[in-house]
Short mmCIF file of C-alpha atoms (C1' of nucleotides) in Angstrom, two decimals:
data_model
loop_
_atom_site.label_atom_id
_atom_site.label_comp_id
_atom_site.label_asym_id
_atom_site.label_seq_id
_atom_site.Cartn_x
_atom_site.Cartn_y
_atom_site.Cartn_z
CA MET W 1 -8.98 15.79 -15.66
CA ALA W 2 -11.07 14.78 -12.80
CA ARG W 3 -9.11 16.33 -10.35
CA SER W 4 -11.99 14.93 -7.53
CA THR W 5 -12.07 17.98 -4.71
CA ASP W 6 -12.18 15.74 -1.70
CA VAL W 7 -15.17 15.58 0.67
CA LEU W 8 -14.19 17.91 3.23
CA THR W 9 -13.44 20.93 0.57
CA LEU W 10 -16.29 20.10 -1.49
CA GLY W 11 -18.71 20.35 1.72
CA ILE W 12 -17.00 23.38 2.57
CA LEU W 13 -17.79 24.32 -0.99
CA GLY W 14 -21.78 23.64 -0.44
CA MET W 15 -22.00 25.27 2.96
CA LEU W 16 -20.13 29.20 1.35
CA ALA W 17 -22.27 28.84 -2.08
CA GLU W 18 -25.09 29.88 0.57
CA GLN W 19 -23.93 32.70 2.88
CA PRO W 20 -20.54 33.62 3.38
CA LEU W 21 -19.88 31.55 6.89
CA HIS W 22 -16.81 31.78 9.44
CA GLY W 23 -15.06 28.62 9.95
CA TYR W 24 -16.63 27.66 13.85
CA GLN W 25 -20.28 28.16 12.37
CA ILE W 26 -18.92 25.79 9.53
CA ARG W 27 -18.26 23.51 11.83
CA LYS W 28 -21.41 23.51 12.92
CA ARG W 29 -23.47 23.36 10.20
CA LEU W 30 -21.38 20.57 8.84
CA GLY W 31 -21.82 18.55 11.81
CA THR W 32 -26.00 19.14 11.79
CA ASP W 33 -27.03 19.18 7.95
CA PHE W 34 -24.24 17.33 5.99
CA GLY W 35 -24.03 13.59 6.66
CA PRO W 36 -20.16 12.94 7.03
CA PHE W 37 -18.90 15.77 9.35
CA ARG W 38 -20.62 14.53 12.23
CA ALA W 39 -17.73 16.02 14.79
CA LEU W 40 -15.18 17.43 12.16
CA SER W 41 -12.13 18.45 14.29
CA PHE W 42 -11.32 22.46 14.02
CA GLY W 43 -7.46 20.70 13.18
CA SER W 44 -8.85 19.33 10.22
CA LEU W 45 -11.17 22.40 9.25
CA TYR W 46 -9.17 25.28 10.09
CA PRO W 47 -5.74 24.19 7.53
CA ALA W 48 -8.62 23.10 4.63
CA LEU W 49 -9.76 26.86 4.74
CA LYS W 50 -5.74 27.85 4.76
CA ARG W 51 -5.53 25.38 1.90
CA MET W 52 -8.56 26.91 -0.02
CA VAL W 53 -7.57 29.91 0.60
CA ALA W 54 -4.05 29.29 -0.79
CA ASP W 55 -5.83 27.57 -3.99
CA GLY W 56 -8.41 30.51 -5.03
CA LEU W 57 -11.18 29.13 -4.12
CA ILE W 58 -12.54 30.79 -0.98
CA GLU W 59 -11.81 34.54 0.50
CA THR W 60 -12.11 36.87 3.35
CA VAL W 61 -15.36 38.91 2.99
CA GLY W 62 -16.36 41.75 5.41
CA GLU W 63 -19.05 41.46 7.91
CA ASP W 64 -21.06 44.40 6.99
CA SER W 65 -23.13 43.03 5.50
CA ALA W 66 -23.53 39.30 7.01
CA GLU W 67 -26.41 38.15 8.52
CA HIS W 68 -26.58 37.14 12.26
CA VAL W 69 -27.81 33.81 12.17
CA GLY W 70 -27.54 33.22 16.64
CA ALA W 71 -27.48 35.61 19.09
CA THR W 72 -25.09 38.70 18.94
CA ALA W 73 -24.11 40.30 15.48
CA SER W 74 -21.07 42.38 17.25
CA ARG W 75 -17.26 42.24 15.88
CA ARG W 76 -14.96 39.35 17.02
CA SER W 77 -12.30 38.30 16.43
CA ARG W 78 -13.82 36.12 13.30
CA ILE W 79 -12.84 35.71 9.89
CA ALA W 80 -15.69 34.90 7.95
CA TYR W 81 -15.15 32.84 3.89
CA GLY W 82 -16.97 33.35 1.05
CA LEU W 83 -16.36 31.56 -2.02
CA THR W 84 -14.26 33.33 -4.95
CA ASP W 85 -15.55 33.08 -8.56
CA ALA W 86 -12.36 30.07 -8.93
CA GLY W 87 -14.17 28.19 -5.92
CA ARG W 88 -17.97 29.25 -7.48
CA ALA W 89 -16.72 27.96 -10.61
CA ARG W 90 -15.01 24.69 -9.08
CA PHE W 91 -18.42 23.83 -7.20
CA GLU W 92 -20.79 23.87 -10.46
CA GLU W 93 -17.77 21.85 -12.00
CA GLU W 94 -18.29 19.72 -8.83
CA LEU W 95 -22.19 19.34 -8.92
CA ALA W 96 -22.38 18.87 -12.03
CA SER W 97 -19.96 14.75 -12.03
CA ALA W 98 -20.91 12.21 -11.10
CA GLY W 99 -17.73 9.73 -10.92
CA ALA W 100 -17.50 6.32 -9.36
CA HIS W 101 -15.75 8.55 -5.79
CA ALA W 102 -19.19 9.90 -5.55
CA TYR W 103 -20.53 6.55 -4.59
CA ASP W 104 -18.30 6.31 -1.44
CA ASP W 105 -20.42 6.08 1.86
CA ASP W 106 -19.00 9.41 2.72
CA SER W 107 -19.30 10.99 -0.54
CA PHE W 108 -22.24 10.42 -1.67
CA ASP W 109 -24.31 11.20 1.64
CA LEU W 110 -22.43 14.77 0.69
CA ARG W 111 -23.49 14.74 -2.62
CA PHE W 112 -26.94 13.65 -1.93
CA ALA W 113 -27.11 16.60 0.73
CA LEU W 114 -26.72 18.84 -2.12
CA PHE W 115 -29.26 17.64 -4.58
CA GLY W 116 -31.24 20.75 -4.02
CA LYS W 117 -28.34 22.37 -6.49
CA THR W 118 -27.89 19.68 -8.54
CA ASP W 119 -30.14 19.15 -12.02
CA GLU W 120 -31.81 16.21 -12.48
CA ALA W 121 -29.88 14.01 -14.79
CA THR W 122 -26.39 14.65 -13.16
CA ARG W 123 -28.97 13.30 -9.72
CA LEU W 124 -30.51 10.69 -11.45
CA ARG W 125 -26.98 9.11 -12.25
CA ILE W 126 -25.53 9.50 -8.53
CA LEU W 127 -28.53 7.83 -7.53
CA GLU W 128 -27.92 4.87 -10.11
CA GLY W 129 -24.57 4.66 -9.25
CA ARG W 130 -25.13 4.40 -6.02
CA ARG W 131 -27.49 1.81 -6.22
CA LEU W 132 -25.20 -0.16 -8.38
CA ARG W 133 -22.44 -0.04 -6.48
CA LEU W 134 -24.32 -1.02 -3.05
CA SER W 135 -26.07 -3.86 -5.32
CA GLU W 136 -22.40 -5.04 -6.45
CA ARG W 137 -21.84 -5.15 -2.19
CA LEU W 138 -24.84 -7.46 -1.87
CA GLU W 139 -23.83 -9.75 -4.32
CA GLU W 140 -20.36 -10.18 -2.80
CA LEU W 141 -21.96 -10.31 1.18
CA THR W 142 -24.66 -13.11 -0.23
CA ALA W 143 -21.60 -15.29 -2.05
CA THR W 144 -19.70 -15.22 1.46
CA HIS W 145 -22.65 -15.48 3.64
CA ARG W 146 -23.69 -18.94 1.27
CA ARG W 147 -20.84 -20.29 0.69
CA GLN W 148 -19.72 -20.44 4.63
CA ARG W 149 -21.96 -19.91 6.28
CA GLU W 150 -21.82 -23.83 7.71
CA ARG W 151 -18.29 -21.92 9.21
CA PHE W 152 -20.46 -19.40 11.64
CA ASP W 153 -21.45 -19.92 14.77
CA ALA W 154 -25.21 -18.48 15.53
CA TYR W 155 -23.74 -14.80 16.35
CA THR W 156 -21.61 -14.23 13.32
CA ALA W 157 -24.25 -15.47 11.12
CA GLU W 158 -26.73 -13.14 12.48
CA LEU W 159 -24.29 -9.95 11.93
CA GLN W 160 -23.59 -11.00 8.73
CA ARG W 161 -27.13 -11.16 7.96
CA HIS W 162 -28.32 -7.72 9.77
CA GLY W 163 -25.40 -6.56 8.12
CA LEU W 164 -27.15 -7.50 4.52
CA GLU W 165 -30.49 -6.64 5.31
CA ARG W 166 -28.96 -3.16 6.15
CA VAL W 167 -27.77 -2.99 3.07
CA GLU W 168 -31.10 -4.46 0.97
CA ARG W 169 -32.83 -1.42 3.35
CA GLU W 170 -30.43 0.61 1.24
CA VAL W 171 -31.49 -0.23 -1.86
CA GLU W 172 -34.78 -0.41 -1.46
CA TRP W 173 -34.23 3.47 -0.53
CA LEU W 174 -32.99 4.29 -3.69
CA ASP W 175 -35.03 2.59 -5.43
CA GLN W 176 -38.00 4.27 -3.73
CA LEU W 177 -35.90 7.63 -4.62
CA ILE W 178 -35.10 6.76 -8.26
CA GLU W 179 -38.32 5.88 -8.78
CA ASN W 180 -39.46 9.95 -7.37
CA GLU W 181 -37.61 11.03 -9.85
CA ARG W 182 -38.25 9.45 -12.70
CA SER W 183 -41.98 10.47 -12.06
CA ALA W 184 -41.35 13.95 -11.43
CA ASN W 185 -39.51 13.95 -14.46
CA ARG W 186 -41.99 12.62 -16.19
CA GLY W 187 -44.74 14.85 -14.62
CA ASP W 188 -42.79 18.11 -15.79
CA ASP W 189 -42.83 19.11 -19.59
CA ASP W 190 -39.41 17.39 -20.56
CA THR W 191 -37.33 19.21 -22.32
CA SER W 192 -35.07 16.65 -21.08
CA ALA W 193 -32.59 14.46 -22.85
CA SER W 194 -33.68 10.68 -23.04
CA ALA W 195 -34.52 9.28 -19.69
CA GLY W 196 -34.26 6.05 -20.99
CA ASN W 197 -32.83 3.76 -19.71
CA ASN W 198 -30.85 1.55 -16.95
CA MET F 1 -6.66 -0.51 34.39
CA ALA F 2 -8.35 -0.58 30.53
CA ARG F 3 -5.32 -1.14 27.99
CA SER F 4 -7.91 -1.71 25.57
CA THR F 5 -6.72 -3.61 23.09
CA ASP F 6 -6.97 -1.81 19.73
CA VAL F 7 -9.48 -3.62 17.34
CA LEU F 8 -7.31 -5.06 14.86
CA THR F 9 -4.92 -6.81 17.85
CA LEU F 10 -8.32 -8.26 19.36
CA GLY F 11 -9.38 -9.22 15.87
CA ILE F 12 -6.78 -10.84 15.04
CA LEU F 13 -6.29 -12.52 19.02
CA GLY F 14 -9.89 -13.79 17.75
CA MET F 15 -9.19 -15.11 14.41
CA LEU F 16 -5.95 -16.69 16.51
CA ALA F 17 -7.55 -18.16 19.69
CA GLU F 18 -9.52 -21.03 17.05
CA GLN F 19 -6.84 -22.22 15.71
CA PRO F 20 -3.06 -21.13 14.36
CA LEU F 21 -3.39 -19.77 11.02
CA HIS F 22 -0.83 -17.69 8.63
CA GLY F 23 -0.97 -13.78 7.96
CA TYR F 24 -2.76 -13.95 4.65
CA GLN F 25 -5.67 -17.03 5.89
CA ILE F 26 -5.85 -14.04 8.79
CA ARG F 27 -7.01 -11.26 6.19
CA LYS F 28 -9.00 -13.63 4.15
CA ARG F 29 -10.69 -14.69 7.43
CA LEU F 30 -11.16 -10.94 8.87
CA GLY F 31 -12.28 -9.88 5.84
CA THR F 32 -15.64 -12.19 5.85
CA ASP F 33 -16.15 -12.88 9.29
CA PHE F 34 -15.85 -9.73 11.47
CA GLY F 35 -17.49 -6.68 10.54
CA PRO F 36 -14.62 -3.66 10.61
CA PHE F 37 -12.24 -5.51 8.68
CA ARG F 38 -13.78 -6.39 5.28
CA ALA F 39 -10.55 -5.11 2.92
CA LEU F 40 -7.85 -4.77 5.02
CA SER F 41 -4.27 -3.98 4.05
CA PHE F 42 -0.93 -6.16 4.78
CA GLY F 43 0.69 -2.64 5.01
CA SER F 44 -1.67 -3.08 8.13
CA LEU F 45 -1.74 -6.81 8.61
CA TYR F 46 1.65 -7.47 9.16
CA PRO F 47 3.15 -4.70 10.68
CA ALA F 48 0.36 -5.41 13.69
CA LEU F 49 1.66 -9.22 13.61
CA LYS F 50 5.15 -8.23 13.73
CA ARG F 51 4.36 -6.30 16.61
CA MET F 52 1.97 -9.04 18.55
CA VAL F 53 4.81 -10.91 18.16
CA ALA F 54 7.34 -8.38 20.07
CA ASP F 55 4.67 -7.87 22.49
CA GLY F 56 4.38 -11.55 23.83
CA LEU F 57 0.94 -12.32 22.35
CA ILE F 58 1.69 -14.28 19.51
CA GLU F 59 4.36 -16.87 18.24
CA THR F 60 5.32 -18.25 15.26
CA VAL F 61 4.12 -21.98 15.32
CA GLY F 62 6.15 -24.59 13.32
CA GLU F 63 4.22 -27.62 12.50
CA ASP F 64 7.09 -28.96 10.28
CA SER F 65 10.41 -28.60 10.41
CA ALA F 66 11.22 -25.42 9.32
CA GLU F 67 14.04 -23.89 10.96
CA HIS F 68 16.56 -20.85 9.26
CA VAL F 69 14.80 -18.25 9.97
CA GLY F 70 16.65 -15.58 8.83
CA ALA F 71 19.22 -16.87 6.47
CA THR F 72 19.41 -14.70 3.12
CA ALA F 73 19.84 -18.07 1.52
CA SER F 74 15.42 -19.62 1.86
CA ARG F 75 12.79 -18.43 4.06
CA ARG F 76 9.92 -20.29 4.68
CA SER F 77 7.31 -19.18 2.35
CA ARG F 78 4.56 -19.10 4.92
CA ILE F 79 4.94 -18.04 8.72
CA ALA F 80 1.57 -19.89 11.16
CA TYR F 81 1.35 -18.08 14.20
CA GLY F 82 -0.95 -18.96 17.01
CA LEU F 83 -1.76 -17.69 20.99
CA THR F 84 1.12 -17.88 23.46
CA ASP F 85 -0.57 -17.63 27.06
CA ALA F 86 0.24 -14.55 27.40
CA GLY F 87 -2.00 -13.79 24.03
CA ARG F 88 -4.76 -16.46 25.06
CA ALA F 89 -4.96 -14.46 28.41
CA ARG F 90 -5.20 -10.73 26.86
CA PHE F 91 -7.80 -12.59 25.17
CA GLU F 92 -9.52 -13.44 27.88
CA GLU F 93 -9.68 -10.87 29.62
CA GLU F 94 -10.57 -8.62 27.06
CA LEU F 95 -13.65 -10.35 26.62
CA ALA F 96 -14.50 -10.06 29.71
CA SER F 97 -15.18 -6.62 29.50
CA ALA F 98 -17.06 -4.48 28.08
CA GLY F 99 -15.97 -0.82 28.73
CA ALA F 100 -17.52 2.45 26.35
CA HIS F 101 -14.57 1.50 24.03
CA ALA F 102 -16.95 -1.52 22.54
CA TYR F 103 -19.76 -0.04 21.69
CA ASP F 104 -18.22 2.16 19.04
CA ASP F 105 -19.39 0.98 15.68
CA ASP F 106 -16.66 -1.06 14.80
CA SER F 107 -16.35 -2.58 17.42
CA PHE F 108 -19.07 -3.82 18.70
CA ASP F 109 -19.45 -5.05 15.50
CA LEU F 110 -16.20 -6.96 16.38
CA ARG F 111 -17.15 -7.64 19.94
CA PHE F 112 -20.37 -8.92 18.37
CA ALA F 113 -18.57 -11.22 16.23
CA LEU F 114 -16.97 -13.16 19.35
CA PHE F 115 -20.14 -13.02 21.25
CA GLY F 116 -19.97 -17.76 20.82
CA LYS F 117 -17.21 -17.09 23.24
CA THR F 118 -18.41 -14.33 25.71
CA ASP F 119 -20.39 -15.35 28.21
CA GLU F 120 -23.22 -14.64 28.83
CA ALA F 121 -23.15 -11.09 31.28
CA THR F 122 -20.95 -9.84 29.30
CA ARG F 123 -23.19 -10.17 26.36
CA LEU F 124 -25.86 -7.79 28.15
CA ARG F 125 -23.47 -5.11 29.42
CA ILE F 126 -22.23 -4.73 25.79
CA LEU F 127 -25.38 -4.85 24.43
CA GLU F 128 -27.17 -2.61 26.47
CA GLY F 129 -23.92 -0.49 26.23
CA ARG F 130 -24.42 -0.15 22.15
CA ARG F 131 -28.03 0.24 23.20
CA LEU F 132 -27.85 3.19 24.85
CA ARG F 133 -25.12 4.78 23.08
CA LEU F 134 -27.38 4.78 19.80
CA SER F 135 -29.86 5.85 22.24
CA GLU F 136 -27.93 8.59 22.66
CA ARG F 137 -27.28 9.67 19.08
CA LEU F 138 -31.17 9.15 18.22
CA GLU F 139 -31.78 12.00 20.30
CA GLU F 140 -29.59 14.55 19.55
CA LEU F 141 -30.47 13.71 15.76
CA THR F 142 -33.99 14.01 16.68
CA ALA F 143 -33.25 17.20 19.07
CA THR F 144 -31.16 19.00 16.08
CA HIS F 145 -34.06 17.72 13.44
CA ARG F 146 -37.01 19.25 14.83
CA ARG F 147 -34.51 22.41 15.67
CA GLN F 148 -33.43 23.09 12.57
CA ARG F 149 -35.61 21.90 9.97
CA GLU F 150 -37.01 24.89 8.82
CA ARG F 151 -33.15 25.37 7.57
CA PHE F 152 -33.02 22.40 5.69
CA ASP F 153 -34.59 21.61 1.42
CA ALA F 154 -36.59 18.87 0.78
CA TYR F 155 -33.02 16.30 0.06
CA THR F 156 -31.21 17.46 3.19
CA ALA F 157 -34.35 16.71 5.35
CA GLU F 158 -34.54 13.18 3.83
CA LEU F 159 -31.48 12.60 4.21
CA GLN F 160 -31.37 13.63 7.83
CA ARG F 161 -35.16 11.45 7.87
CA HIS F 162 -33.44 8.37 6.80
CA GLY F 163 -30.27 8.61 8.91
CA LEU F 164 -32.94 8.70 11.86
CA GLU F 165 -34.72 5.88 10.61
CA ARG F 166 -31.26 3.76 10.26
CA VAL F 167 -30.68 4.18 14.11
CA GLU F 168 -33.99 3.29 15.13
CA ARG F 169 -33.99 0.13 13.14
CA GLU F 170 -30.61 -0.21 14.96
CA VAL F 171 -32.35 0.75 18.46
CA GLU F 172 -34.82 -2.23 17.82
CA TRP F 173 -32.30 -4.74 16.63
CA LEU F 174 -30.87 -4.51 19.51
CA ASP F 175 -34.25 -4.18 21.94
CA GLN F 176 -34.49 -8.33 20.05
CA LEU F 177 -30.91 -9.39 20.66
CA ILE F 178 -31.55 -7.90 24.39
CA GLU F 179 -35.14 -9.45 24.74
CA ASN F 180 -33.21 -13.26 23.08
CA GLU F 181 -30.20 -12.78 25.61
CA ARG F 182 -33.21 -12.66 28.50
CA SER F 183 -35.42 -15.49 27.71
CA ALA F 184 -32.42 -17.42 26.57
CA ASN F 185 -31.32 -17.04 30.05
CA ARG F 186 -34.82 -18.10 31.83
CA GLY F 187 -34.93 -20.66 29.71
CA ASP F 188 -31.69 -22.12 30.30
CA ASP F 189 -30.26 -23.11 33.54
CA ASP F 190 -26.67 -21.57 32.25
CA THR F 191 -25.57 -23.67 29.21
CA SER F 192 -21.57 -21.86 29.01
CA ALA F 193 -21.52 -20.04 25.36
CA SER F 194 -19.40 -21.77 22.27
CA ALA F 195 -21.97 -23.58 20.30
CA GLY F 196 -20.06 -27.06 19.35
CA ASN F 197 -19.66 -26.49 15.69
CA ASN F 198 -16.57 -25.62 13.26
"C1'" DT V 1 -11.67 40.15 37.36
"C1'" DT V 2 -12.57 36.11 36.49
"C1'" DC V 3 -15.73 31.79 34.24
"C1'" DG V 4 -17.36 29.92 30.06
"C1'" DT V 5 -17.54 30.51 25.98
"C1'" DC V 6 -16.51 31.84 21.08
"C1'" DA V 7 -13.00 31.40 17.77
"C1'" DT V 8 -8.67 30.58 15.31
"C1'" DG V 9 -4.96 28.32 15.04
"C1'" DT V 10 -0.28 24.81 15.28
"C1'" DA V 11 1.90 20.15 16.79
"C1'" DA V 12 2.27 15.96 17.72
"C1'" DT V 13 0.55 11.71 16.69
"C1'" DG V 14 -2.26 7.47 14.47
"C1'" DG V 15 -4.70 4.38 11.94
"C1'" DG V 16 -4.82 3.19 7.98
"C1'" DT V 17 -3.79 3.15 2.72
"C1'" DT V 18 -0.70 2.56 -1.95
"C1'" DA V 19 2.82 1.42 -4.36
"C1'" DC V 20 6.45 -1.25 -4.71
"C1'" DA V 21 9.36 -5.12 -3.60
"C1'" DT V 22 10.72 -10.05 -3.63
"C1'" DG V 23 9.94 -14.53 -2.76
"C1'" DA V 24 7.48 -19.77 -2.96
"C1'" DT V 25 4.45 -22.18 -4.80
"C1'" DT V 26 1.04 -24.68 -8.02
"C1'" DA V 27 -0.94 -25.39 -13.11
"C1'" DC V 28 -0.31 -25.82 -17.33
"C1'" DG Q 1 10.29 -22.39 -17.88
"C1'" DT Q 2 6.95 -19.33 -17.64
"C1'" DA Q 3 2.07 -17.56 -15.80
"C1'" DA Q 4 -0.83 -17.04 -12.05
"C1'" DT Q 5 -1.22 -17.00 -7.84
"C1'" DC Q 6 -0.21 -17.38 -3.09
"C1'" DA Q 7 3.02 -15.27 0.21
"C1'" DT Q 8 5.54 -11.54 3.27
"C1'" DG Q 9 7.24 -7.24 3.92
"C1'" DT Q 10 8.85 -2.19 3.75
"C1'" DA Q 11 8.56 2.50 2.41
"C1'" DA Q 12 5.93 7.09 1.57
"C1'" DC Q 13 2.14 9.51 2.23
"C1'" DC Q 14 -2.56 10.74 3.43
"C1'" DC Q 15 -6.10 12.36 6.10
"C1'" DA Q 16 -7.92 13.37 10.20
"C1'" DT Q 17 -8.06 13.44 15.49
"C1'" DT Q 18 -5.82 15.14 20.06
"C1'" DA Q 19 -3.10 17.96 22.42
"C1'" DC Q 20 -2.16 22.18 23.21
"C1'" DA Q 21 -1.27 26.95 22.61
"C1'" DT Q 22 -3.79 31.78 22.31
"C1'" DG Q 23 -6.59 35.38 22.63
"C1'" DA Q 24 -11.68 38.12 22.69
"C1'" DC Q 25 -15.87 38.60 24.22
"C1'" DG Q 26 -19.96 38.52 27.69
"C1'" DA Q 27 -21.83 38.00 31.72
"C1'" DA Q 28 -21.56 36.47 36.70
#
DNA sequence: TTCGTCATGTAATGGGTTACATGATTAC
DNA sequence: GTAATCATGTAACCCATTACATGACGAA
């Protein structure tokens, strides 16, 4: 259990869940849409696509109905991929999960970018898990900061202070998001299960 | 030209510039003092030390007796390292440089942590280089944000907005630091770096 | 026809982690 | 004397990047 699809695979699944794309397009969009893929290289992307085909998650699709997003829609030597049923199933399965791995920096950003396709309960679990993770980090940082303050010169101390502040802001951001989710939830006619604790 | 010592090597040089330490200690301190080494593994550290010995940058320092080096019968339990003359020279050389590589996230944090040993002109060059780097990133982000806004759902848009804000804050922080350096410069006649703490 | 961009792919390499294996020291 | 921690080290592996190589297409 908990196969825990890696970030790149999940990112590609997320891209292709909306529409078939070919590798070059996937790369461009991953770079702009999702957090952790600012400059993904082809040396990572193409092998990943190949592997996903082998795993039966995606397949090549004919480009007759492909929506030409950018400029020309003439036929080129390009290979568009779309999700298979297995790929769609895997994507749904992953969307519904919220294990500890989802709280890592990269993974969280991606999961958050996919919130539009994620159900509300999972959104909340992810946000709260992430918040917990960060507040633990915060505590660690505060502890070592306090414990060893005297050893640091002014610059090192400032670096630490700034790092701390960054994480604090992140936690505040999460608090805001969690609050929004909750109030949106209260606003809805709730068929949802107990939104009680935590 | 610009051999550009890697971050780990530079971090170790920085640690050992103050006092000899053994590997275990180096790891602990790198984790707390400097930015980019939160959880450096021994699998990285020890080979790095070995390589640096081979390169003549550091050497074992025996506080007390401690001969019998390679014998199978007994082994020193801990091995303290200190900078060689070459190591110290390399460190100084690196401290005085401020090439583009110093503006990367990891590298910048380390360079900043070493500001206490860095001369003022270099400090300013690094801060300004970093600022430029970030403001370029900011422009990129703003451009794609504006260009493709309509394609994003609310969550993706929020992620982008937050990412943008983070970078903006970072730039503001740098502006503040640069301002401080400048005014300190105007105020002081040249006092050199090292504040006399330990 | 040649150049720039789009597009796909492989090979070499690098920088790191995890897991493993072992020895020395300290505390009880 | 034994368990926990300190301390060093190696081997296997993971995952991504860079550099390289190829080719199609559109425009000058």
